[in-house]
mmCIF file of C-alpha atoms and ligand atoms in Angstrom:
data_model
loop_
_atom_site.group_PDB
_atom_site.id
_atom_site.type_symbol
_atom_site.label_atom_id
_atom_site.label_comp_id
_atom_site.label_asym_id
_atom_site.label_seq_id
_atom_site.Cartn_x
_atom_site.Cartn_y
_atom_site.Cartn_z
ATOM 1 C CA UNK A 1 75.849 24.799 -67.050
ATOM 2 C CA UNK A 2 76.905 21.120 -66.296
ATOM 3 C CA UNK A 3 80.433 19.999 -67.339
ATOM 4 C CA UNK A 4 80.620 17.175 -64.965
ATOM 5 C CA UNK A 5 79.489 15.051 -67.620
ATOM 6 C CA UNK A 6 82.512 15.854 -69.321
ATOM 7 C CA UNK A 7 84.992 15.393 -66.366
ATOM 8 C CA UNK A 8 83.298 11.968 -65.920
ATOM 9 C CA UNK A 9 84.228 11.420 -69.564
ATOM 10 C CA UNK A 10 88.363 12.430 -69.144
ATOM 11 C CA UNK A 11 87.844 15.772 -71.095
ATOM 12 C CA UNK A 12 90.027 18.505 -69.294
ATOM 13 C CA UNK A 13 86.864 21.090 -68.523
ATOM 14 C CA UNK A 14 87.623 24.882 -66.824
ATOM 15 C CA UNK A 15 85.204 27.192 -66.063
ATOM 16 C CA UNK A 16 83.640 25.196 -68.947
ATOM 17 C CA UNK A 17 84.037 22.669 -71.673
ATOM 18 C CA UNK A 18 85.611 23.892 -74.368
ATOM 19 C CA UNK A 19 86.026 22.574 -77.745
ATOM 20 C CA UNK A 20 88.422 25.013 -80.184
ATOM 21 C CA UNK A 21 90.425 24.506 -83.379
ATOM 22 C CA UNK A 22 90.278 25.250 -87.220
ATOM 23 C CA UNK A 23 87.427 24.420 -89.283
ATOM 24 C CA UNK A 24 89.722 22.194 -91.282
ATOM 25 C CA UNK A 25 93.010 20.444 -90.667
ATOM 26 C CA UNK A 26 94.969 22.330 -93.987
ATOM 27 C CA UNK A 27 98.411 21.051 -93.486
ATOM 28 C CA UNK A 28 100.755 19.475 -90.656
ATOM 29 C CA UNK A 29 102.015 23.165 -89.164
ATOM 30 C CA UNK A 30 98.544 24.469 -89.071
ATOM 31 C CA UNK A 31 97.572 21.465 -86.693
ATOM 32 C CA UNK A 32 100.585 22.414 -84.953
ATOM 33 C CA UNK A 33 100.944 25.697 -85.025
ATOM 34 C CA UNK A 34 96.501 25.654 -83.560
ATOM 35 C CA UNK A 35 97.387 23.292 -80.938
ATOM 36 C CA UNK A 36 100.129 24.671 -79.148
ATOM 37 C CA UNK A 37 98.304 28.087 -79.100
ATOM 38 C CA UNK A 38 95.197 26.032 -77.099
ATOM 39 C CA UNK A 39 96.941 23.777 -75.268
ATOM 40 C CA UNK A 40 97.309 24.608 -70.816
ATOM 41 C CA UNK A 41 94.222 26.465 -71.225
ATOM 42 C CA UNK A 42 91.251 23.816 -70.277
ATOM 43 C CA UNK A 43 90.254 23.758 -74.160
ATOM 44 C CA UNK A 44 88.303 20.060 -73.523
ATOM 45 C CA UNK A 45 89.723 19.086 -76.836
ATOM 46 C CA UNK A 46 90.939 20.456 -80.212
ATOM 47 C CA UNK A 47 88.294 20.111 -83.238
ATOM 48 C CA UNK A 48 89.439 19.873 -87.281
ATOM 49 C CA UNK A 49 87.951 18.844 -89.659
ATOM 50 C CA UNK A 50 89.417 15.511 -92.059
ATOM 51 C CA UNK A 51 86.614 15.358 -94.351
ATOM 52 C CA UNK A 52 84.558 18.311 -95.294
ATOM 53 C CA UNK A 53 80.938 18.292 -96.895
ATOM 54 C CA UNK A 54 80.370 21.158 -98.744
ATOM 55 C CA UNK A 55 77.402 22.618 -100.370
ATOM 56 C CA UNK A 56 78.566 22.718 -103.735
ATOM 57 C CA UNK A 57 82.113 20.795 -105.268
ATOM 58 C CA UNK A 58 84.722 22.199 -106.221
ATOM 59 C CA UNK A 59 85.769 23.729 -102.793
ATOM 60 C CA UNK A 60 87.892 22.361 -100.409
ATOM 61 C CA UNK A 61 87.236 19.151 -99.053
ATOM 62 C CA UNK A 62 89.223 18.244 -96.615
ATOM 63 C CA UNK A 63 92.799 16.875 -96.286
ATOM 64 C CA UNK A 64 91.681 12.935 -96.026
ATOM 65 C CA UNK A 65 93.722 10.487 -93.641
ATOM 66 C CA UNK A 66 96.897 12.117 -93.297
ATOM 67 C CA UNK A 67 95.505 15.148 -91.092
ATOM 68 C CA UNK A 68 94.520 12.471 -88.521
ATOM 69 C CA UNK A 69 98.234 11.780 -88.941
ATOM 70 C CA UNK A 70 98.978 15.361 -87.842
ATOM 71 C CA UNK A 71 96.335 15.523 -85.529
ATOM 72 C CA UNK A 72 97.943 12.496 -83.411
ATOM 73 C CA UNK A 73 100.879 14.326 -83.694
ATOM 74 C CA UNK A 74 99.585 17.183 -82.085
ATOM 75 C CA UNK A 75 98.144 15.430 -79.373
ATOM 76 C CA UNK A 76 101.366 13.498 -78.444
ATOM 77 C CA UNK A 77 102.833 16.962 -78.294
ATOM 78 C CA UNK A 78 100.634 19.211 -76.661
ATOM 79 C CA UNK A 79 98.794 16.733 -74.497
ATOM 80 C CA UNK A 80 95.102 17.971 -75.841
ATOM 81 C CA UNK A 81 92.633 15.148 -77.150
ATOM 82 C CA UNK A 82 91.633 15.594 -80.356
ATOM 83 C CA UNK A 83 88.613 15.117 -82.421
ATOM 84 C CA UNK A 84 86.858 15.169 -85.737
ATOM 85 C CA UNK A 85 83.816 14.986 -87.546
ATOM 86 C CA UNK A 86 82.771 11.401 -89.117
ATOM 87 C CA UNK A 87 80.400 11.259 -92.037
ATOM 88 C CA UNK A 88 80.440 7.301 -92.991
ATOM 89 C CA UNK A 89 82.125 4.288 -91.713
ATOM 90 C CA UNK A 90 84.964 4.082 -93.668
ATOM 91 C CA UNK A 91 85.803 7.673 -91.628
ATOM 92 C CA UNK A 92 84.901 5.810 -88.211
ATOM 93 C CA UNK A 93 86.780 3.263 -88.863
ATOM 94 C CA UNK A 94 90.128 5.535 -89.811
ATOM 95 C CA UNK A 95 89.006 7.291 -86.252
ATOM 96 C CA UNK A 96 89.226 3.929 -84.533
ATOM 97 C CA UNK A 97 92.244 3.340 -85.760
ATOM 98 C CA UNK A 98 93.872 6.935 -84.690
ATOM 99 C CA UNK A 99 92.223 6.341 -80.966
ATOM 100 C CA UNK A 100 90.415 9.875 -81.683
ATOM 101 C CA UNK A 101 89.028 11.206 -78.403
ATOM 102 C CA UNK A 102 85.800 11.927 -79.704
ATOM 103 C CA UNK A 103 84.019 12.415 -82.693
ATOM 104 C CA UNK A 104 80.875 14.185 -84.126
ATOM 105 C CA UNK A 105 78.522 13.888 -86.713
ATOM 106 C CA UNK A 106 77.808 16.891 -89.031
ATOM 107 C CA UNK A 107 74.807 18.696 -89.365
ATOM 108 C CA UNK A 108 74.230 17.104 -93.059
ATOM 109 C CA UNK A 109 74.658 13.712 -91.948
ATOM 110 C CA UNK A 110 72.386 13.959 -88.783
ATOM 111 C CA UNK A 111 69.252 15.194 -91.388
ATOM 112 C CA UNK A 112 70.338 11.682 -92.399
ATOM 113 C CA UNK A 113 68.727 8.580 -90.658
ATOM 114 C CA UNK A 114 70.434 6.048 -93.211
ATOM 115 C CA UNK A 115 73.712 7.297 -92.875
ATOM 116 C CA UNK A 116 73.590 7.683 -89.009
ATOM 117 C CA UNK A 117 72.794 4.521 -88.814
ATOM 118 C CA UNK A 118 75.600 3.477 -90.312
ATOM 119 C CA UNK A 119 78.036 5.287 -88.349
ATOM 120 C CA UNK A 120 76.363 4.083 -85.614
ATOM 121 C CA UNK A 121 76.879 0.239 -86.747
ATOM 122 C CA UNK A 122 80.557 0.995 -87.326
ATOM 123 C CA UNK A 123 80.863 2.240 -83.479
ATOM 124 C CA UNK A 124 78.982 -1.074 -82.216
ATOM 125 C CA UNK A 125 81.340 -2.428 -79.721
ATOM 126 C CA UNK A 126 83.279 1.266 -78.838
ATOM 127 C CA UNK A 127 82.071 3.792 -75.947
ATOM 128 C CA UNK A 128 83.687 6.901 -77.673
ATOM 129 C CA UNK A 129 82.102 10.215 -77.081
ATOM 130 C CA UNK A 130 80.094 11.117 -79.959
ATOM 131 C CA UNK A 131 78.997 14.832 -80.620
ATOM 132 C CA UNK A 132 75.620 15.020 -82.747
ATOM 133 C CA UNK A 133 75.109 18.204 -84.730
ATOM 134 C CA UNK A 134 71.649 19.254 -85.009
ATOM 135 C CA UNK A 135 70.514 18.570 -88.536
ATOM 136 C CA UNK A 136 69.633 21.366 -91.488
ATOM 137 C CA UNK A 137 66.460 21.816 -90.950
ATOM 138 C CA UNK A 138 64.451 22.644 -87.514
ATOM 139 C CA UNK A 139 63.351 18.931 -87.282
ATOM 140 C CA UNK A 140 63.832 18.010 -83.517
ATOM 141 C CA UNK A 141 62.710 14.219 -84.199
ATOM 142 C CA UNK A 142 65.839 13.652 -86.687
ATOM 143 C CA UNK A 143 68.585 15.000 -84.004
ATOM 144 C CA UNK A 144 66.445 13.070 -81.369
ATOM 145 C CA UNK A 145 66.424 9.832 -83.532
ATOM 146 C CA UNK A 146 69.982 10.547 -84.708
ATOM 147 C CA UNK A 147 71.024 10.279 -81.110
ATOM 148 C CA UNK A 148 68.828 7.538 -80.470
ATOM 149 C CA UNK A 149 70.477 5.571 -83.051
ATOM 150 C CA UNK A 150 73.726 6.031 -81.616
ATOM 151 C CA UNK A 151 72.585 5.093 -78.070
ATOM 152 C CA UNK A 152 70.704 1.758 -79.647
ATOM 153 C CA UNK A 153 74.072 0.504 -80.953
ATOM 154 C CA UNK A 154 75.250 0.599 -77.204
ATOM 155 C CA UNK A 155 76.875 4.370 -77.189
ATOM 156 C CA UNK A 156 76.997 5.937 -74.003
ATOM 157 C CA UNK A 157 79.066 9.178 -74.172
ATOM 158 C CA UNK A 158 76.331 11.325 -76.398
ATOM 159 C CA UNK A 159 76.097 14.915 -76.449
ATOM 160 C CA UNK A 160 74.697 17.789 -78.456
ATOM 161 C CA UNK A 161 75.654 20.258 -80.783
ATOM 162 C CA UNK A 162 73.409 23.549 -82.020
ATOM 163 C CA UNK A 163 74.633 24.499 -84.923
ATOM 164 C CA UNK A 164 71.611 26.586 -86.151
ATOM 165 C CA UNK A 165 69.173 25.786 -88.642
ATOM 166 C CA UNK A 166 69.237 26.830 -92.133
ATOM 167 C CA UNK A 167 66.839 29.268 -93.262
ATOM 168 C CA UNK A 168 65.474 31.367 -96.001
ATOM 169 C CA UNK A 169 64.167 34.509 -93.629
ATOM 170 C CA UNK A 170 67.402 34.521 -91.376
ATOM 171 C CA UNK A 171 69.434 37.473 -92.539
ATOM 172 C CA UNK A 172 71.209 38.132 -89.530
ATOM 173 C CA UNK A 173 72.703 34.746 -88.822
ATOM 174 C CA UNK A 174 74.532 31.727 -91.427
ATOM 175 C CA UNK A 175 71.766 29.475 -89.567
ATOM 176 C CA UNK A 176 69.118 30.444 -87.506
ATOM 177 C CA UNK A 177 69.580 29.885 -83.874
ATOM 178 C CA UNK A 178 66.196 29.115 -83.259
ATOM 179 C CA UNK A 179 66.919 28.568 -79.577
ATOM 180 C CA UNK A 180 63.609 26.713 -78.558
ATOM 181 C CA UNK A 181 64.807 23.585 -80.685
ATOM 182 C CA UNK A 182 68.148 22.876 -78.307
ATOM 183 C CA UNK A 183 66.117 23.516 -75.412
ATOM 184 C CA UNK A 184 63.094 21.457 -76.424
ATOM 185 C CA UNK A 185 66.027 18.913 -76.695
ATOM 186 C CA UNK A 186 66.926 19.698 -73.525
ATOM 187 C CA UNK A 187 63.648 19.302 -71.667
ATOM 188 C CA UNK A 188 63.149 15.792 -73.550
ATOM 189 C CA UNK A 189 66.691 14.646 -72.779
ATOM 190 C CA UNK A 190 68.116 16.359 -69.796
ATOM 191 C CA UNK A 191 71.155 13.422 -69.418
ATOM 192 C CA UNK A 192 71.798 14.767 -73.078
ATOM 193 C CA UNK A 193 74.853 17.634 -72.364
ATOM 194 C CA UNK A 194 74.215 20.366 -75.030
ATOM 195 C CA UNK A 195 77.385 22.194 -76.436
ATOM 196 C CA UNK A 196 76.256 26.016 -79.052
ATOM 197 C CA UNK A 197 78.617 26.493 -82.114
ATOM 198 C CA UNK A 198 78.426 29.681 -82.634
ATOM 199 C CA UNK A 199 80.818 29.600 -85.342
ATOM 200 C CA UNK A 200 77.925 28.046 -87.698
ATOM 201 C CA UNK A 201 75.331 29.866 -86.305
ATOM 202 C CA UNK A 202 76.848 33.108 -86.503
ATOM 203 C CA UNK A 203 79.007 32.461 -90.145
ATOM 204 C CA UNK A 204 80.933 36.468 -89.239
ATOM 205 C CA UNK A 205 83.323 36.624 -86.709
ATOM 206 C CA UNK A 206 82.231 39.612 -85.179
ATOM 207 C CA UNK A 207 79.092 38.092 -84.018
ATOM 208 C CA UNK A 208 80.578 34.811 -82.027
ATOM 209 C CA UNK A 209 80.412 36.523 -78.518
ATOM 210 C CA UNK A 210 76.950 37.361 -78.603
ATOM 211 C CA UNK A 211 75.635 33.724 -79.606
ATOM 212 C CA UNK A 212 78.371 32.409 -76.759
ATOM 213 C CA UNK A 213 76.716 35.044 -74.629
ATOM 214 C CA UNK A 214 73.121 34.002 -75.250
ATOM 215 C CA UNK A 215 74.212 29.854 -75.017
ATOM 216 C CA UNK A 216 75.757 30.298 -71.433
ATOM 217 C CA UNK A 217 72.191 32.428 -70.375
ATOM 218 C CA UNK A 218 70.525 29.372 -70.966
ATOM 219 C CA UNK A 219 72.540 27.273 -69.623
ATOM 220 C CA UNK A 220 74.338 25.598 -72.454
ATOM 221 C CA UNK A 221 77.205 22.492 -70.968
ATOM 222 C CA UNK A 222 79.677 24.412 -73.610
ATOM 223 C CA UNK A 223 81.093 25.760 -76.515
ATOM 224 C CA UNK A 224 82.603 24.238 -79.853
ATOM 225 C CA UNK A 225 84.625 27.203 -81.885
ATOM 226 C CA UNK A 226 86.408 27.602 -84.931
ATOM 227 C CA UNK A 227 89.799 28.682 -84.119
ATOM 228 C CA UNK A 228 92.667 28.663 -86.878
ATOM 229 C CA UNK A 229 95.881 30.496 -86.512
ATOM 230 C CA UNK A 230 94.984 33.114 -89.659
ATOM 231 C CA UNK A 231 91.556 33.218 -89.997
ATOM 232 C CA UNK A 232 91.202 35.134 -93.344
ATOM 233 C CA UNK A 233 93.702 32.829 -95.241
ATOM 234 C CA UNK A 234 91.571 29.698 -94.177
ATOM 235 C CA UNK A 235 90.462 27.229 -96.554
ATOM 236 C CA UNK A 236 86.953 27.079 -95.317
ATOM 237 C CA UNK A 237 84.966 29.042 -92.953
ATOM 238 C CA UNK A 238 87.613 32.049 -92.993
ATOM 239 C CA UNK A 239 84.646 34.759 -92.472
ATOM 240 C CA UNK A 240 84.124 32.605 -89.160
ATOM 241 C CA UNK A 241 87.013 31.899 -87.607
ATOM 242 C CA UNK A 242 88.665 33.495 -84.267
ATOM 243 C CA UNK A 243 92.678 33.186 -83.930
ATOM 244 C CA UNK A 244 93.562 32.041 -80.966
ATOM 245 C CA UNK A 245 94.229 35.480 -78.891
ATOM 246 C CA UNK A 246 90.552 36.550 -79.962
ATOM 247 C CA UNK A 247 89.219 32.715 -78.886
ATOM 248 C CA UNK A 248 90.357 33.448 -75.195
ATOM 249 C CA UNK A 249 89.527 36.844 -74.809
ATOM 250 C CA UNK A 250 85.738 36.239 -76.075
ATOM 251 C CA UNK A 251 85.970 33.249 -73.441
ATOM 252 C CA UNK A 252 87.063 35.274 -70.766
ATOM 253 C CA UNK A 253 84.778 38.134 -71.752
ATOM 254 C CA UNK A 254 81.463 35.598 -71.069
ATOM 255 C CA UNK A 255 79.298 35.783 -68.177
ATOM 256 C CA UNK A 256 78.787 32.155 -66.411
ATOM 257 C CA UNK A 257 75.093 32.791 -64.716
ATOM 258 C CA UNK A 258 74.511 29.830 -62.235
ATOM 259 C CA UNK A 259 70.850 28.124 -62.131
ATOM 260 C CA UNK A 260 69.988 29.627 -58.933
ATOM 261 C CA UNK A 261 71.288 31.767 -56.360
ATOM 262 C CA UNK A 262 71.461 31.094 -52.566
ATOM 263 C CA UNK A 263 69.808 35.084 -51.598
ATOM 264 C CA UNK A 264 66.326 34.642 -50.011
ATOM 265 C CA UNK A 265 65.754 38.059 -51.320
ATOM 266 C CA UNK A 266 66.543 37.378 -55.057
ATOM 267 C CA UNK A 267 64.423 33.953 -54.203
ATOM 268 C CA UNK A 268 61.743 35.784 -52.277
ATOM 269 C CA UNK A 269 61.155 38.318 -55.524
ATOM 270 C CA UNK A 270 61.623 35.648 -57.909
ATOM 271 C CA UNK A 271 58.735 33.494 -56.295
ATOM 272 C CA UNK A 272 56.590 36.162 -56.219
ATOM 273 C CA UNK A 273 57.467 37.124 -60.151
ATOM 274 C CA UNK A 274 56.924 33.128 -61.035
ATOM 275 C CA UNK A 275 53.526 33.741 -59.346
ATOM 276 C CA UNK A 276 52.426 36.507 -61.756
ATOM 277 C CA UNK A 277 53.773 34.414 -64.720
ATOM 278 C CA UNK A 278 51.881 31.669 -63.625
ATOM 279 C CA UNK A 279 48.807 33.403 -62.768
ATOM 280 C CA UNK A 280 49.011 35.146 -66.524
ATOM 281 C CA UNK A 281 49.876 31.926 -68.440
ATOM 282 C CA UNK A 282 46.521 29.918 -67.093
ATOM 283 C CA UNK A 283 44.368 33.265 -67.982
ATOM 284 C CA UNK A 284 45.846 33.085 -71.521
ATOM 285 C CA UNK A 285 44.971 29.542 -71.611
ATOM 286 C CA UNK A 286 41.863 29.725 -70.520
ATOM 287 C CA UNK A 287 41.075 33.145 -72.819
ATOM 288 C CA UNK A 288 42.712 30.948 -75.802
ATOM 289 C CA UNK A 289 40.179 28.433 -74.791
ATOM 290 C CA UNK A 290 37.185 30.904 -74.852
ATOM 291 C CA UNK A 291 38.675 32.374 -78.276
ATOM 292 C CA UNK A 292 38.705 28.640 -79.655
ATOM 293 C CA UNK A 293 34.849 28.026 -78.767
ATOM 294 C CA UNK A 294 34.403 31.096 -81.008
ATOM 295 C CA UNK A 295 35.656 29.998 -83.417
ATOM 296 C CA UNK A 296 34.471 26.616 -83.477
ATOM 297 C CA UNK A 297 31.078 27.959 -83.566
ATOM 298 C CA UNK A 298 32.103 30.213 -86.306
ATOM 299 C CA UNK A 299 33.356 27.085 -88.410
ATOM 300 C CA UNK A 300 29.539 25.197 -87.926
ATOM 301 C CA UNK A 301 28.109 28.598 -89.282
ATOM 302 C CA UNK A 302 30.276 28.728 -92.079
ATOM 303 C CA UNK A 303 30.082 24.422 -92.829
ATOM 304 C CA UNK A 304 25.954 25.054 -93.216
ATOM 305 C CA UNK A 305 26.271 27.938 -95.805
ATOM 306 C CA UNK A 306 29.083 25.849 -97.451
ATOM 307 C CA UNK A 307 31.292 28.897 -96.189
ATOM 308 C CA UNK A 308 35.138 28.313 -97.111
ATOM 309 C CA UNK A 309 37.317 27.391 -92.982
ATOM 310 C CA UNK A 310 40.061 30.104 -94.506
ATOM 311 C CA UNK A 311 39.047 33.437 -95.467
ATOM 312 C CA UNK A 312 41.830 35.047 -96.672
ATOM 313 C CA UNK A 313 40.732 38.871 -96.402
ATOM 314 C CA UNK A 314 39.801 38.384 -92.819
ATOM 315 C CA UNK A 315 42.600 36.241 -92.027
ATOM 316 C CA UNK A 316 45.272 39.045 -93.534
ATOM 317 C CA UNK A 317 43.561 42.089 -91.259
ATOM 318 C CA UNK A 318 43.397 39.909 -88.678
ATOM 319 C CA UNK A 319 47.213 39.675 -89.148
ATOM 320 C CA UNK A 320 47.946 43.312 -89.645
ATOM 321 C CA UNK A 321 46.071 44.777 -86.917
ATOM 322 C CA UNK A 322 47.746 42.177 -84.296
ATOM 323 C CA UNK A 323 50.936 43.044 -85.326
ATOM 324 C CA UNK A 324 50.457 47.032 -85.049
ATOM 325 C CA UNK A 325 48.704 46.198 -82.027
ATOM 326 C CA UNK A 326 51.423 43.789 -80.872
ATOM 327 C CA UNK A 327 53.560 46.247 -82.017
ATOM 328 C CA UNK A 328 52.388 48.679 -79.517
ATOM 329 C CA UNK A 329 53.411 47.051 -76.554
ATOM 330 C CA UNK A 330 56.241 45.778 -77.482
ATOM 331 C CA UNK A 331 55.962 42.467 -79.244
ATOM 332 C CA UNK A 332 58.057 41.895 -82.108
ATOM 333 C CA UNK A 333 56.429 41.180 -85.366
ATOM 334 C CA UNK A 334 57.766 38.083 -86.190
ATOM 335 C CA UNK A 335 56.582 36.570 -82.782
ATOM 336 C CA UNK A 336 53.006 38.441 -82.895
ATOM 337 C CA UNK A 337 53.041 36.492 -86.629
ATOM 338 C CA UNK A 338 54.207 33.281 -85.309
ATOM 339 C CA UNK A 339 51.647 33.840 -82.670
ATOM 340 C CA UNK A 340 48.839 33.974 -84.513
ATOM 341 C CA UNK A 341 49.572 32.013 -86.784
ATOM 342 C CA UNK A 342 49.849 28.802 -84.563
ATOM 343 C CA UNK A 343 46.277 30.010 -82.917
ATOM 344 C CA UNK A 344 45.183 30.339 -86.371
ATOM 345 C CA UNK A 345 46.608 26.590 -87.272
ATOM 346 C CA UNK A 346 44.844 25.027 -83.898
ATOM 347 C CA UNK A 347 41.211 26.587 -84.890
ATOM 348 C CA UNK A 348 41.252 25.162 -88.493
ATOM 349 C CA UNK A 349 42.476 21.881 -87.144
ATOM 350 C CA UNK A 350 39.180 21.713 -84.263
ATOM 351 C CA UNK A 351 37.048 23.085 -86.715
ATOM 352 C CA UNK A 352 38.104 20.008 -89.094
ATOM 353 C CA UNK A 353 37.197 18.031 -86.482
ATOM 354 C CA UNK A 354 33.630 19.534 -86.156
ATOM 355 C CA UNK A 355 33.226 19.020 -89.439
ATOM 356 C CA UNK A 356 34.435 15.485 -89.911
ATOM 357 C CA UNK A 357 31.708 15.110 -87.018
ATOM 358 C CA UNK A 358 28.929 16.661 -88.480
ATOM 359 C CA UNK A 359 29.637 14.471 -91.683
ATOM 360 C CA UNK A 360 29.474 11.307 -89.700
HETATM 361 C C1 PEP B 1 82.094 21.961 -89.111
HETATM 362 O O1 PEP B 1 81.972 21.771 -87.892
HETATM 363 O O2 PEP B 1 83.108 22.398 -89.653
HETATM 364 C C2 PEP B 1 80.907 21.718 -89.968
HETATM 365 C C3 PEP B 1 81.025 21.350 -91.235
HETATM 366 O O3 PEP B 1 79.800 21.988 -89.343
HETATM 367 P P1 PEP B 1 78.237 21.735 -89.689
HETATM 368 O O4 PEP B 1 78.070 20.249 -89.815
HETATM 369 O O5 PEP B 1 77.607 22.297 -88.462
HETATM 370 O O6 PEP B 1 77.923 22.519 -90.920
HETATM 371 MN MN1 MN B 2 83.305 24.990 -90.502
#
C-alpha cells in the first residue's frame, strides 16, 4: 500500500487513506451528525453523495445543491475535507464553487466516454483530485480512457476506484470484484493510486471486511466506505452501510501486509518458491504451445473434409471431463471453465488464420 500519494495531495492519511461517509447527503444533521463521528480519526476525507443515479426513477435522487451547503458546513466544523461524486458539468461547476476537496466520477458515468469528457472540459484549468470509478461493465479500456481524458485536460491528482463490475453469474457479491481488472490497471498505470469500495462490491454489510481484507492483500492505496449514522433508515444503499462504531472496528480489525519483508529466511524460501513458479509457468507455456500445434493440425484436417472449427459434442466433454478432472486437484470450476475456454478461444482464432492462409 502507497498513501504517500495522498499526503503529497493534503489528504490527512493513517495507517491508510481513508475515505468514509453516507451514501447520500439526506439532510443537514445527517452531514453533521456523520462527520463529527469521523472526524480525529485519519478518515482522508468524508464522501456523500449530492446527486444520485439510480437504476430505475422514482427512488431517491439525491438532495441537489443545498447538501454541498451542509457539506461545507461540516467541513468548517469538523476540519475533514469533503467530497462528492460529479456526473456533468453543471455538478463540477457547483463543486468549484463549494472548493470541494475532491471529487469522483461514478461508475455509470465512467462507462461513458461523452460524458467524461465533459466533466473533464469543465475541470480544464483546476488540479482537483479526481476519483474515477471503474465503469459497469469489466471494460478496462473505458476506466483507462476515462482517466486518460481527465489527465488530457491537464488533471494531475487521478486515482482509482473498484467498485466491482456488474454481472449476471455473481450471486455472492452486488458487483463482481473481478480483482484482475484493478490490478491489470495497476500494472498499466502504477502512478495511478487504486482505492476498493467494498460497499458496492459487497451491496450487504456483513460482507465489507472481507472485500477490505482481500483489497489491502493486494496492496490496494485505500478504502472508500459507506458510513451513515443509521444504516437501515438510509435513503439509499441502507443494506450497505456501516455506522460509524462498526466503520472503525472493521478498520482496525484489517491486516496491513507490507510488499516485502527484510528476513533473508522468508526471502531465501520465497526465491526458491518464485523459482518453481517460474520453472512451471514456461512448461505450461511451452505444453500450451505443443497443445496449439495439435490443434492447428487438427483444423487443416477438418478445412479439407469441409469439417465444421467448433464441434460442439467434443467441445462440451472436453469441458466436463476438465472440470471433474480440475476438480480433483483442486481447481475451482469456474476457473477450470474460464481456462479452457480462453485455450479454446486462442485455437479457433490460429486455426482461422490457417485457413485464411490456405484460401490465399
Ligand atoms: C456511490 O458511490 O454512492 C455510487 C453511486 O457508486 P457507484 O458509482 O459505484 O455505483
Ligand atoms: Mn451508494
Amino acid at each position: 500500500m502507497n498513501e504517500t500519494i495522498f499526503k503529497a495531495w493534503n489528504f490527512p492519511v493513517e495507517q491508510m487513506f481513508l475515505a468514509a461517509g453516507p451514501c447520500s447527503a439526506e439532510s443537514e444533521d445527517q452531514v453533521l451528525e456523520t462527520a463529527r463521528a469521523l472526524a480525529g480519526h485519519g478518515v482522508g476525507f468524508m464522501r456523500a453523495g449530492i446527486w444520485k443515479p439510480r437504476t430505475r426513477p422514482g427512488s431517491f435522487e439525491g438532495v441537489g445543491l443545498k447538501g454541498l451547503a451542509w457539506m461545507d458546513h461540516a467541513r468548517s466544523e469538523t476540519g475533514l475535507k469533503i467530497g462528492t461524486e460529479v456526473a456533468d458539468s453543471s455538478h463540477v461547476e457547483a463543486c468549484l464553487e463549494y472548493g470541494l476537496d475532491v471529487l469522483w466520477i461514478g461508475a455509470r458515468t465512467s462507462t461513458n466516454p461523452f460524458s467524461v469528457q465533459a466533466i473533464a472540459d469543465a475541470l480544464k484549468g483546476t488540479d482537483i483530485p479526481v476519483l474515477v470509478k471503474n465503469p459497469m461493465s469489466a471494460d478496462i479500456g473505458l476506466w483507462i480512457g476515462a482517466i486518460e481524458r481527465l489527465a488530457n485536460a491537464g488533471l494531475t491528482k487521478l486515482g482509482a476506484i473498484h467498485r466491482g463490475f456488474s454481472s449476471s453469474l455473481e450471486m455472492r457479491y452486488r458487483n463482481a470484484p473481478n480483482w484482475k481488472l484493478p490490478i491489470e490497471l495497476k500494472r498499466r498505470m502504477p502512478e495511478i493510486p487504486m482505492i476498493c469500495d467494498p460497499s458496492h462490491i459487497c451491496g450487504k454489510a456483513h460482507l465489507i471486511s472481507t472485500i477490505a481484507q482481500e483489497a489491502m492483500d493486494l496492496l490496494f492505496d485505500g478504502l472508500m466506505v459507506e458510513v451513515h449514522p443509521d444504516p437501515p433508515n438510509a435513503l439509499s444503499d441502507a443494506e450497505q452501510q456501516l455506522t460509524p462504531d462498526q466503520f472503525f472496528s472493521m478498520i482496525d480489525g484489517l491486516d496491513l501486509p507490507r510488499e516485502e519483508s527484510e528476513s533473508t529466511v522468508f526471502m531465501d524460501r520465497m526465491s526458491e518458491l518464485r523459482e518453481g513458479v517460474d520453472e512451471l509457468d514456461s512448461r505450461l507455456l511451452e505444453l500450451l504451445g505443443q497443445r496449439m500445434n495439435i490443434v492447428r493440425e487438427m483444423g487443416l484436417l477438418k478445412t479439407k473434409q469441409n469439417v465444421s472449427t467448433l464441434q460442439p459434442h467434443r467441445w462440451q466433454e472436453i469441458i466436463e471431463d476438465r472440470v471433474r478432472k480440475g476438480g480433483d486437484l483442486n481447481l475451482s470450476g469456474d476457473f477450470v471453465l474460464q481456462l479452457m475456454q480462453s485455450i479454446h478461444e486462442e485455437a479457433i482464432r490460429q486455426q482461422e488464420v490457417d485457413r485464411l492462409r490456405g484460401a490465399d
